[in-house]
Short mmCIF file of C-alpha atoms (C1' of nucleotides) in Angstrom, two decimals:
data_model
loop_
_atom_site.label_atom_id
_atom_site.label_comp_id
_atom_site.label_asym_id
_atom_site.label_seq_id
_atom_site.Cartn_x
_atom_site.Cartn_y
_atom_site.Cartn_z
CA MET A 1 159.59 141.73 27.52
CA ASN A 2 158.41 140.53 30.48
CA ASP A 3 159.77 142.29 33.58
CA PHE A 4 158.23 140.19 36.19
CA LYS A 5 159.53 137.21 34.61
CA THR A 6 163.19 138.87 34.33
CA THR A 7 162.95 140.26 37.80
CA LEU A 8 161.85 136.88 39.44
CA GLU A 9 164.18 134.68 37.46
CA GLU A 10 167.13 137.16 38.13
CA ARG A 11 166.47 137.00 41.80
CA LYS A 12 166.00 133.27 42.05
CA ALA A 13 169.25 132.71 40.45
CA LYS A 14 170.86 135.08 42.89
CA SER A 15 170.04 133.39 45.87
CA THR A 16 172.83 131.55 47.64
CA LEU A 17 170.59 129.98 50.30
CA GLN A 18 168.33 128.43 47.29
CA VAL A 19 171.63 127.22 45.97
CA LEU A 20 172.47 125.58 49.35
CA PHE A 21 168.85 124.00 49.94
CA LYS A 22 169.04 122.30 46.48
CA VAL A 23 172.58 120.99 46.85
CA ALA A 24 172.00 119.73 50.43
CA ARG A 25 168.36 117.91 49.21
CA LEU A 26 170.44 116.86 45.82
CA LEU A 27 173.43 115.45 48.00
CA ASN A 28 171.45 113.99 50.96
CA ALA A 29 169.47 112.13 48.51
CA GLN A 30 172.44 110.64 46.98
CA ALA A 31 174.17 109.50 49.76
CA ILE A 32 170.92 107.65 51.10
CA GLU A 33 170.64 106.29 47.68
CA ARG A 34 174.27 104.79 47.52
CA SER A 35 173.97 103.88 51.12
CA ASN A 36 171.09 101.66 50.50
CA GLN A 37 172.41 99.94 47.30
CA GLU A 38 175.97 99.40 48.70
CA GLN A 39 174.42 98.05 52.21
CA ARG A 40 172.65 95.19 52.20
CA TRP A 41 169.92 96.16 55.18
CA GLY A 42 167.45 95.42 52.59
CA GLN A 43 166.92 98.92 51.27
CA LYS A 44 164.78 99.72 54.30
CA LEU A 45 167.09 102.41 56.18
CA ARG A 46 165.12 105.32 55.79
CA PRO A 47 165.78 109.46 56.64
CA SER A 48 164.31 109.27 59.90
CA HIS A 49 166.46 106.28 60.86
CA MET A 50 169.37 108.09 59.85
CA ALA A 51 168.60 110.72 61.92
CA ILE A 52 168.99 108.44 65.25
CA PHE A 53 172.63 107.62 64.61
CA PRO A 54 174.15 110.82 65.58
CA HIS A 55 172.76 110.64 69.01
CA LEU A 56 173.37 107.03 69.62
CA SER A 57 176.51 106.88 72.14
CA LEU A 58 178.37 103.34 71.37
CA LYS A 59 177.82 102.46 75.15
CA GLY A 60 174.35 102.39 74.80
CA SER A 61 171.68 105.07 74.95
CA ARG A 62 168.52 105.34 76.65
CA ILE A 63 165.13 105.73 74.71
CA THR A 64 164.15 109.09 76.67
CA SER A 65 167.75 110.47 76.52
CA LEU A 66 167.60 110.00 72.82
CA ALA A 67 164.01 111.33 72.60
CA GLU A 68 165.20 114.86 74.41
CA GLU A 69 168.20 115.28 72.30
CA MET A 70 166.08 114.76 69.28
CA GLN A 71 163.20 116.75 70.55
CA ILE A 72 160.54 114.46 69.60
CA SER A 73 158.42 111.77 71.84
CA LYS A 74 159.87 108.46 73.54
CA GLN A 75 157.16 106.48 71.54
CA ALA A 76 158.61 108.09 67.93
CA VAL A 77 162.34 106.78 69.12
CA ALA A 78 160.84 103.47 69.86
CA GLN A 79 159.37 102.75 66.94
CA LEU A 80 162.65 104.00 64.97
CA VAL A 81 164.57 101.64 67.35
CA GLU A 82 162.33 98.84 66.65
CA ASP A 83 162.88 98.89 62.94
CA LEU A 84 166.74 99.22 63.74
CA GLU A 85 166.55 96.32 65.62
CA GLN A 86 164.96 94.25 63.20
CA LEU A 87 167.50 94.93 60.76
CA LYS A 88 170.00 93.89 63.42
CA ILE A 89 171.56 97.09 63.42
CA VAL A 90 170.83 97.67 67.44
CA ARG A 91 169.81 95.96 70.42
CA ARG A 92 167.99 96.88 73.17
CA VAL A 93 169.75 95.28 76.53
CA PRO A 94 168.94 95.99 80.15
CA ASP A 95 170.39 99.09 81.67
CA PRO A 96 172.05 97.22 84.64
CA THR A 97 172.31 100.48 86.65
CA ASP A 98 168.02 101.05 86.18
CA GLY A 99 165.81 98.31 86.31
CA ARG A 100 163.21 100.08 84.37
CA ALA A 101 165.74 101.34 81.38
CA LYS A 102 167.01 99.49 78.57
CA LEU A 103 170.09 100.37 76.72
CA VAL A 104 170.07 100.72 72.79
CA GLN A 105 173.18 99.80 71.51
CA PHE A 106 174.89 98.95 68.44
CA THR A 107 175.14 95.30 67.16
CA LYS A 108 178.64 94.42 65.51
CA SER A 109 177.25 94.32 62.07
CA GLY A 110 175.31 97.63 63.12
CA ARG A 111 178.42 99.46 64.17
CA THR A 112 180.36 98.31 60.70
CA GLY A 113 177.61 99.47 58.83
CA MET A 114 177.63 102.73 60.32
CA LEU A 115 181.18 102.91 59.98
CA ARG A 116 180.85 102.48 55.93
CA GLY A 117 178.05 104.82 56.09
CA LEU A 118 180.49 107.38 57.31
CA ASP A 119 182.88 106.16 54.87
CA LEU A 120 180.41 106.98 52.20
CA LEU A 121 180.32 110.57 53.48
CA THR A 122 183.93 110.59 53.27
CA THR A 123 183.98 109.39 49.73
CA MET A 124 181.53 111.68 48.65
CA GLU A 125 183.57 114.60 50.02
CA GLN A 126 186.59 113.36 48.40
CA GLU A 127 184.97 113.04 44.98
CA LEU A 128 183.42 116.88 45.53
CA ALA A 129 187.17 117.55 46.54
CA ASP A 130 188.04 116.17 42.93
CA ILE A 131 185.60 118.81 41.64
CA VAL A 132 185.82 121.85 43.31
CA GLY A 133 189.44 121.55 44.74
CA VAL A 134 190.66 120.80 48.17
CA ARG A 135 191.12 124.31 49.18
CA ARG A 136 187.55 125.34 48.08
CA MET A 137 186.28 122.21 50.04
CA ALA A 138 188.01 123.43 53.15
CA ASP A 139 186.72 127.00 52.82
CA LEU A 140 183.35 125.46 52.70
CA ARG A 141 183.38 123.60 55.80
CA THR A 142 184.81 126.57 57.93
CA THR A 143 181.95 128.71 56.09
CA LEU A 144 179.42 126.49 57.06
CA SER A 145 180.69 125.78 60.97
CA ARG A 146 180.65 129.65 61.24
CA ILE A 147 177.04 129.42 60.11
CA LEU A 148 175.87 126.66 61.77
CA GLU A 149 177.19 128.24 65.04
CA HIS A 150 175.53 131.47 64.54
CA VAL A 151 172.36 129.88 63.33
CA ALA A 152 172.31 126.97 66.23
CA PRO A 153 174.18 128.34 69.43
CA GLN A 154 172.40 125.58 70.88
CA HIS A 155 175.44 123.66 71.76
CA GLU A 156 173.65 121.01 74.63
CA LYS A 157 171.55 123.93 75.63
CA ARG A 158 168.81 121.77 75.99
CA PHE A 159 171.04 119.73 78.85
CA LEU A 160 171.73 123.06 80.63
CA LYS A 161 168.27 124.07 81.36
CA LYS A 162 165.73 121.64 83.19
CA MET B 1 189.51 104.39 77.05
CA ASN B 2 186.51 103.83 74.55
CA ASP B 3 188.13 103.89 71.22
CA PHE B 4 184.82 102.89 69.34
CA LYS B 5 183.34 106.38 70.70
CA THR B 6 186.30 108.62 69.80
CA THR B 7 186.76 106.91 66.38
CA LEU B 8 182.98 107.78 65.66
CA GLU B 9 183.12 111.43 67.32
CA GLU B 10 185.92 112.32 65.56
CA ARG B 11 184.86 111.15 61.98
CA LYS B 12 181.40 112.53 62.83
CA ALA B 13 182.93 115.92 63.67
CA LYS B 14 184.93 115.78 60.51
CA SER B 15 182.21 115.42 57.77
CA THR B 16 181.66 118.62 55.83
CA LEU B 17 178.45 117.36 54.23
CA GLN B 18 176.93 116.30 58.01
CA VAL B 19 177.35 120.37 58.63
CA LEU B 20 176.21 121.30 55.28
CA PHE B 21 172.88 118.92 55.75
CA LYS B 22 172.41 120.44 59.28
CA VAL B 23 172.81 124.16 58.23
CA ALA B 24 170.57 123.49 55.38
CA ARG B 25 168.14 122.16 57.24
CA LEU B 26 168.10 124.82 60.01
CA LEU B 27 168.14 127.58 57.62
CA ASN B 28 165.60 125.93 55.53
CA ALA B 29 163.08 125.67 58.54
CA GLN B 30 164.01 129.13 59.77
CA ALA B 31 163.19 130.96 56.44
CA ILE B 32 159.79 128.81 56.41
CA GLU B 33 159.21 130.27 60.15
CA ARG B 34 159.94 133.79 59.35
CA SER B 35 158.13 133.52 56.13
CA ASN B 36 155.11 132.31 57.78
CA GLN B 37 155.51 135.04 60.73
CA GLU B 38 155.78 137.89 58.91
CA GLN B 39 152.94 136.82 56.08
CA ARG B 40 149.59 136.70 56.62
CA TRP B 41 148.80 133.73 54.72
CA GLY B 42 147.53 132.36 57.62
CA GLN B 43 150.48 130.37 58.83
CA LYS B 44 149.33 127.69 56.32
CA LEU B 45 152.04 127.85 53.55
CA ARG B 46 154.05 124.32 54.14
CA PRO B 47 157.43 123.01 52.39
CA SER B 48 155.72 121.11 49.71
CA HIS B 49 153.76 124.53 48.24
CA MET B 50 157.18 126.31 48.46
CA ALA B 51 158.35 123.88 46.09
CA ILE B 52 156.16 124.96 43.45
CA PHE B 53 156.76 128.39 43.43
CA PRO B 54 160.53 127.96 41.59
CA HIS B 55 158.32 126.44 38.68
CA LEU B 56 155.65 128.52 38.48
CA SER B 57 156.08 130.94 35.35
CA LEU B 58 154.44 134.41 35.65
CA LYS B 59 153.11 134.42 32.70
CA GLY B 60 151.23 131.11 33.93
CA SER B 61 151.97 127.33 33.93
CA ARG B 62 150.25 124.20 33.13
CA ILE B 63 149.54 121.63 35.70
CA THR B 64 151.06 119.20 33.11
CA SER B 65 154.35 120.77 32.80
CA LEU B 66 154.59 121.71 36.67
CA ALA B 67 154.14 117.71 37.44
CA GLU B 68 156.68 117.32 34.80
CA GLU B 69 159.04 119.86 36.05
CA MET B 70 158.35 118.69 39.87
CA GLN B 71 158.45 114.87 38.81
CA ILE B 72 155.25 114.40 40.62
CA SER B 73 152.14 113.59 39.55
CA LYS B 74 149.56 115.90 38.04
CA GLN B 75 147.19 115.26 40.78
CA ALA B 76 149.76 115.99 43.74
CA VAL B 77 150.40 119.04 41.78
CA ALA B 78 146.50 119.81 41.60
CA GLN B 79 146.45 119.62 45.03
CA LEU B 80 148.89 121.85 45.91
CA VAL B 81 147.49 124.19 43.39
CA GLU B 82 144.35 123.98 45.28
CA ASP B 83 145.91 125.14 48.28
CA LEU B 84 147.49 127.99 46.86
CA GLU B 85 144.06 128.95 45.27
CA GLN B 86 142.00 128.91 48.46
CA LEU B 87 145.03 130.91 49.97
CA LYS B 88 144.70 133.65 47.07
CA ILE B 89 148.12 133.19 45.74
CA VAL B 90 147.54 131.60 42.37
CA ARG B 91 144.18 131.13 40.32
CA ARG B 92 143.49 129.07 37.79
CA VAL B 93 142.39 130.19 34.04
CA PRO B 94 141.57 128.59 31.23
CA ASP B 95 144.43 128.37 28.14
CA PRO B 96 143.39 130.70 25.46
CA THR B 97 145.16 128.37 22.92
CA ASP B 98 143.80 124.81 24.33
CA GLY B 99 140.24 124.25 25.64
CA ARG B 100 141.71 121.28 27.72
CA ALA B 101 144.39 123.42 29.60
CA LYS B 102 144.23 125.95 32.27
CA LEU B 103 146.89 128.30 33.22
CA VAL B 104 147.87 128.18 37.07
CA GLN B 105 149.35 132.02 37.53
CA PHE B 106 150.09 134.25 40.08
CA THR B 107 147.29 136.68 41.54
CA LYS B 108 148.67 140.33 42.27
CA SER B 109 148.92 139.36 46.16
CA GLY B 110 150.63 136.20 45.28
CA ARG B 111 153.09 138.02 43.38
CA THR B 112 154.12 140.47 45.51
CA GLY B 113 153.79 137.87 48.15
CA MET B 114 156.38 135.81 46.41
CA LEU B 115 158.63 138.64 45.85
CA ARG B 116 158.82 139.28 49.27
CA GLY B 117 159.60 135.57 50.23
CA LEU B 118 162.31 136.36 48.18
CA ASP B 119 163.27 139.39 50.02
CA LEU B 120 163.39 137.20 52.87
CA LEU B 121 166.14 134.90 51.55
CA THR B 122 168.29 138.13 50.47
CA THR B 123 167.80 139.28 53.95
CA MET B 124 168.81 136.33 55.38
CA GLU B 125 171.92 136.07 53.35
CA GLN B 126 172.78 139.46 54.13
CA GLU B 127 172.59 138.73 57.88
CA LEU B 128 175.11 135.71 57.21
CA ALA B 129 177.06 137.79 54.82
CA ASP B 130 177.38 140.14 58.31
CA ILE B 131 178.59 136.98 60.18
CA VAL B 132 180.84 135.61 57.87
CA GLY B 133 181.99 138.18 55.49
CA VAL B 134 181.07 138.96 52.27
CA ARG B 135 183.83 137.43 50.44
CA ARG B 136 183.26 134.02 52.23
CA MET B 137 179.46 134.36 51.27
CA ALA B 138 181.01 134.78 47.25
CA ASP B 139 182.82 131.71 47.73
CA LEU B 140 180.48 129.29 49.25
CA ARG B 141 177.87 130.41 46.36
CA THR B 142 180.60 129.47 43.78
CA THR B 143 181.58 126.15 45.29
CA LEU B 144 177.95 125.34 45.93
CA SER B 145 177.13 126.24 42.15
CA ARG B 146 180.08 124.23 41.07
CA ILE B 147 178.97 121.08 43.03
CA LEU B 148 175.25 121.76 41.88
CA GLU B 149 176.53 121.40 38.48
CA HIS B 150 178.62 118.37 39.28
CA VAL B 151 175.81 116.91 41.25
CA ALA B 152 172.76 117.60 39.00
CA PRO B 153 174.02 117.99 35.51
CA GLN B 154 170.62 117.55 34.43
CA HIS B 155 169.45 121.11 33.45
CA GLU B 156 166.65 120.61 31.42
CA LYS B 157 167.58 117.20 30.70
CA ARG B 158 164.00 115.97 31.31
CA PHE B 159 162.65 118.20 28.59
CA LEU B 160 165.35 117.50 25.72
CA LYS B 161 164.52 113.67 26.02
CA LYS B 162 160.94 112.05 25.34
"C1'" DG C 1 134.69 111.33 11.64
"C1'" DC C 2 136.65 107.77 14.19
"C1'" DA C 3 140.40 106.39 16.73
"C1'" DC C 4 143.43 107.68 20.19
"C1'" DA C 5 146.08 110.98 22.96
"C1'" DT C 6 146.09 114.77 26.44
"C1'" DA C 7 144.28 118.29 30.11
"C1'" DG C 8 142.54 118.24 34.34
"C1'" DT C 9 139.67 116.28 38.02
"C1'" DA C 10 137.44 113.00 41.65
"C1'" DA C 11 138.01 109.74 45.26
"C1'" DA C 12 140.17 106.67 47.71
"C1'" DG C 13 144.30 104.87 49.56
"C1'" DC C 14 149.14 104.40 50.91
"C1'" DT C 15 153.54 105.25 53.52
"C1'" DT C 16 156.28 108.37 56.81
"C1'" DG C 17 157.11 110.28 60.65
"C1'" DC C 18 154.81 111.65 64.18
"C1'" DT C 19 151.40 112.33 68.50
"C1'" DT C 20 148.20 111.53 72.34
"C1'" DG C 21 146.42 108.69 75.98
"C1'" DA C 22 146.53 104.82 78.74
"C1'" DC C 23 149.02 101.14 81.09
"C1'" DT C 24 153.03 98.51 83.28
"C1'" DA C 25 157.03 98.03 85.97
"C1'" DT C 26 160.84 99.78 88.52
"C1'" DA C 27 162.73 103.99 91.27
"C1'" DT C 28 163.04 107.23 94.55
"C1'" DT C 29 161.19 110.39 98.11
"C1'" DG C 30 159.26 111.81 102.54
"C1'" DC D 1 155.65 102.10 102.96
"C1'" DA D 2 152.82 104.78 100.78
"C1'" DA D 3 152.82 108.21 97.05
"C1'" DT D 4 154.89 109.80 93.35
"C1'" DA D 5 157.62 110.02 89.44
"C1'" DT D 6 160.20 107.87 85.57
"C1'" DA D 7 161.40 104.05 81.58
"C1'" DG D 8 159.53 101.96 78.57
"C1'" DT D 9 155.70 99.95 75.95
"C1'" DC D 10 150.92 99.32 73.22
"C1'" DA D 11 147.46 101.03 70.55
"C1'" DA D 12 145.11 104.50 68.08
"C1'" DG D 13 144.98 108.21 65.48
"C1'" DC D 14 146.48 112.02 62.52
"C1'" DA D 15 148.55 115.09 59.36
"C1'" DA D 16 151.34 115.57 54.94
"C1'" DG D 17 152.58 114.16 50.80
"C1'" DC D 18 152.17 111.79 47.78
"C1'" DT D 19 149.97 107.65 44.36
"C1'" DT D 20 146.84 104.83 41.91
"C1'" DT D 21 141.90 104.22 39.75
"C1'" DA D 22 138.90 106.10 37.17
"C1'" DC D 23 136.51 109.44 34.74
"C1'" DT D 24 135.32 113.59 31.56
"C1'" DA D 25 136.24 117.29 28.30
"C1'" DT D 26 138.88 118.39 24.77
"C1'" DG D 27 142.44 118.12 20.71
"C1'" DT D 28 144.91 115.82 16.64
"C1'" DG D 29 146.25 112.52 13.36
"C1'" DC D 30 144.85 109.77 9.61
#
DNA sequence: GCACATAGTAAAGCTTGCTTGACTATATTG
DNA sequence: CAATATAGTCAAGCAAGCTTTACTATGTGC
């Protein structure tokens, strides 16, 4: 009756990647929403802020190294850090080994907040395991990890060169 | 030596969800890049434009219905459609059944372009299947679909209510 | 036929998430 | 110690992707 329609719908439905994208998008949104709901940073933590966390060493990190890792400008990092500082999640202290530098480090509340954030991810993962089964979740992780290695074999690549 | 560090790193590494997010982000970027590279829309197709495609019926869709499906304003849709029209991917024709309405429909080149885009996704999927195996890819799809149903049981929910 | 709803458009403005350019203060190097 | 590189800041600007407000044109119910 409508061949084009059929073709497109079929192929759309078949794309594992589209499902992957959609699931990731929805789960990510859910994570941010639940995190903002349960925490009291004033609802103001946005995705770009979350992106810093994985790069924040607990000893303290320099703006410059964060910028390199995240592949954005120092100024961009500085802006995000400023927000996080206002929310008392991090603070900037002078680097004792370099008078020019400062170290961005977690405050106590920031650290516990981050741990709660990780807890949330764990919780969500367990909820999913309840749905699809522990076995499937483990397989999912394995498969995704393998894909990740293929798609981004750049483990610390940036730090080896230049 | 540094308990906090250890704790955080361990837990970060364990989060399947983080891997999921990262994989999705990287694959999505790769898809857009490869698509823009192989096609000749002038490199100008952005993620927001891609977001329309799954909602575009081949018979033609109204701006209003697109807006409802995508949960954004009519004006936002209109702007995206305008871009796509300039790139000759879609055109707007008057809706014969309603003098106020217009139908957004693919041009011929838009349709073949979209098919090529879907082909690209299929190609990428096959590449991944070569890495992790066909079996694992099938499992991945099943698991993700189940998760999707749990996380978004809103199949046409919006169209039933109101 | 009149009131009201609906499809679409036009224009302006907003937030997010960056970048670029210019500058200051401290380090390093020859 | 002079030249230069580096860490960070300040300010401005910009593109993407929206929203809000205001409007026109067409359709619908009573």
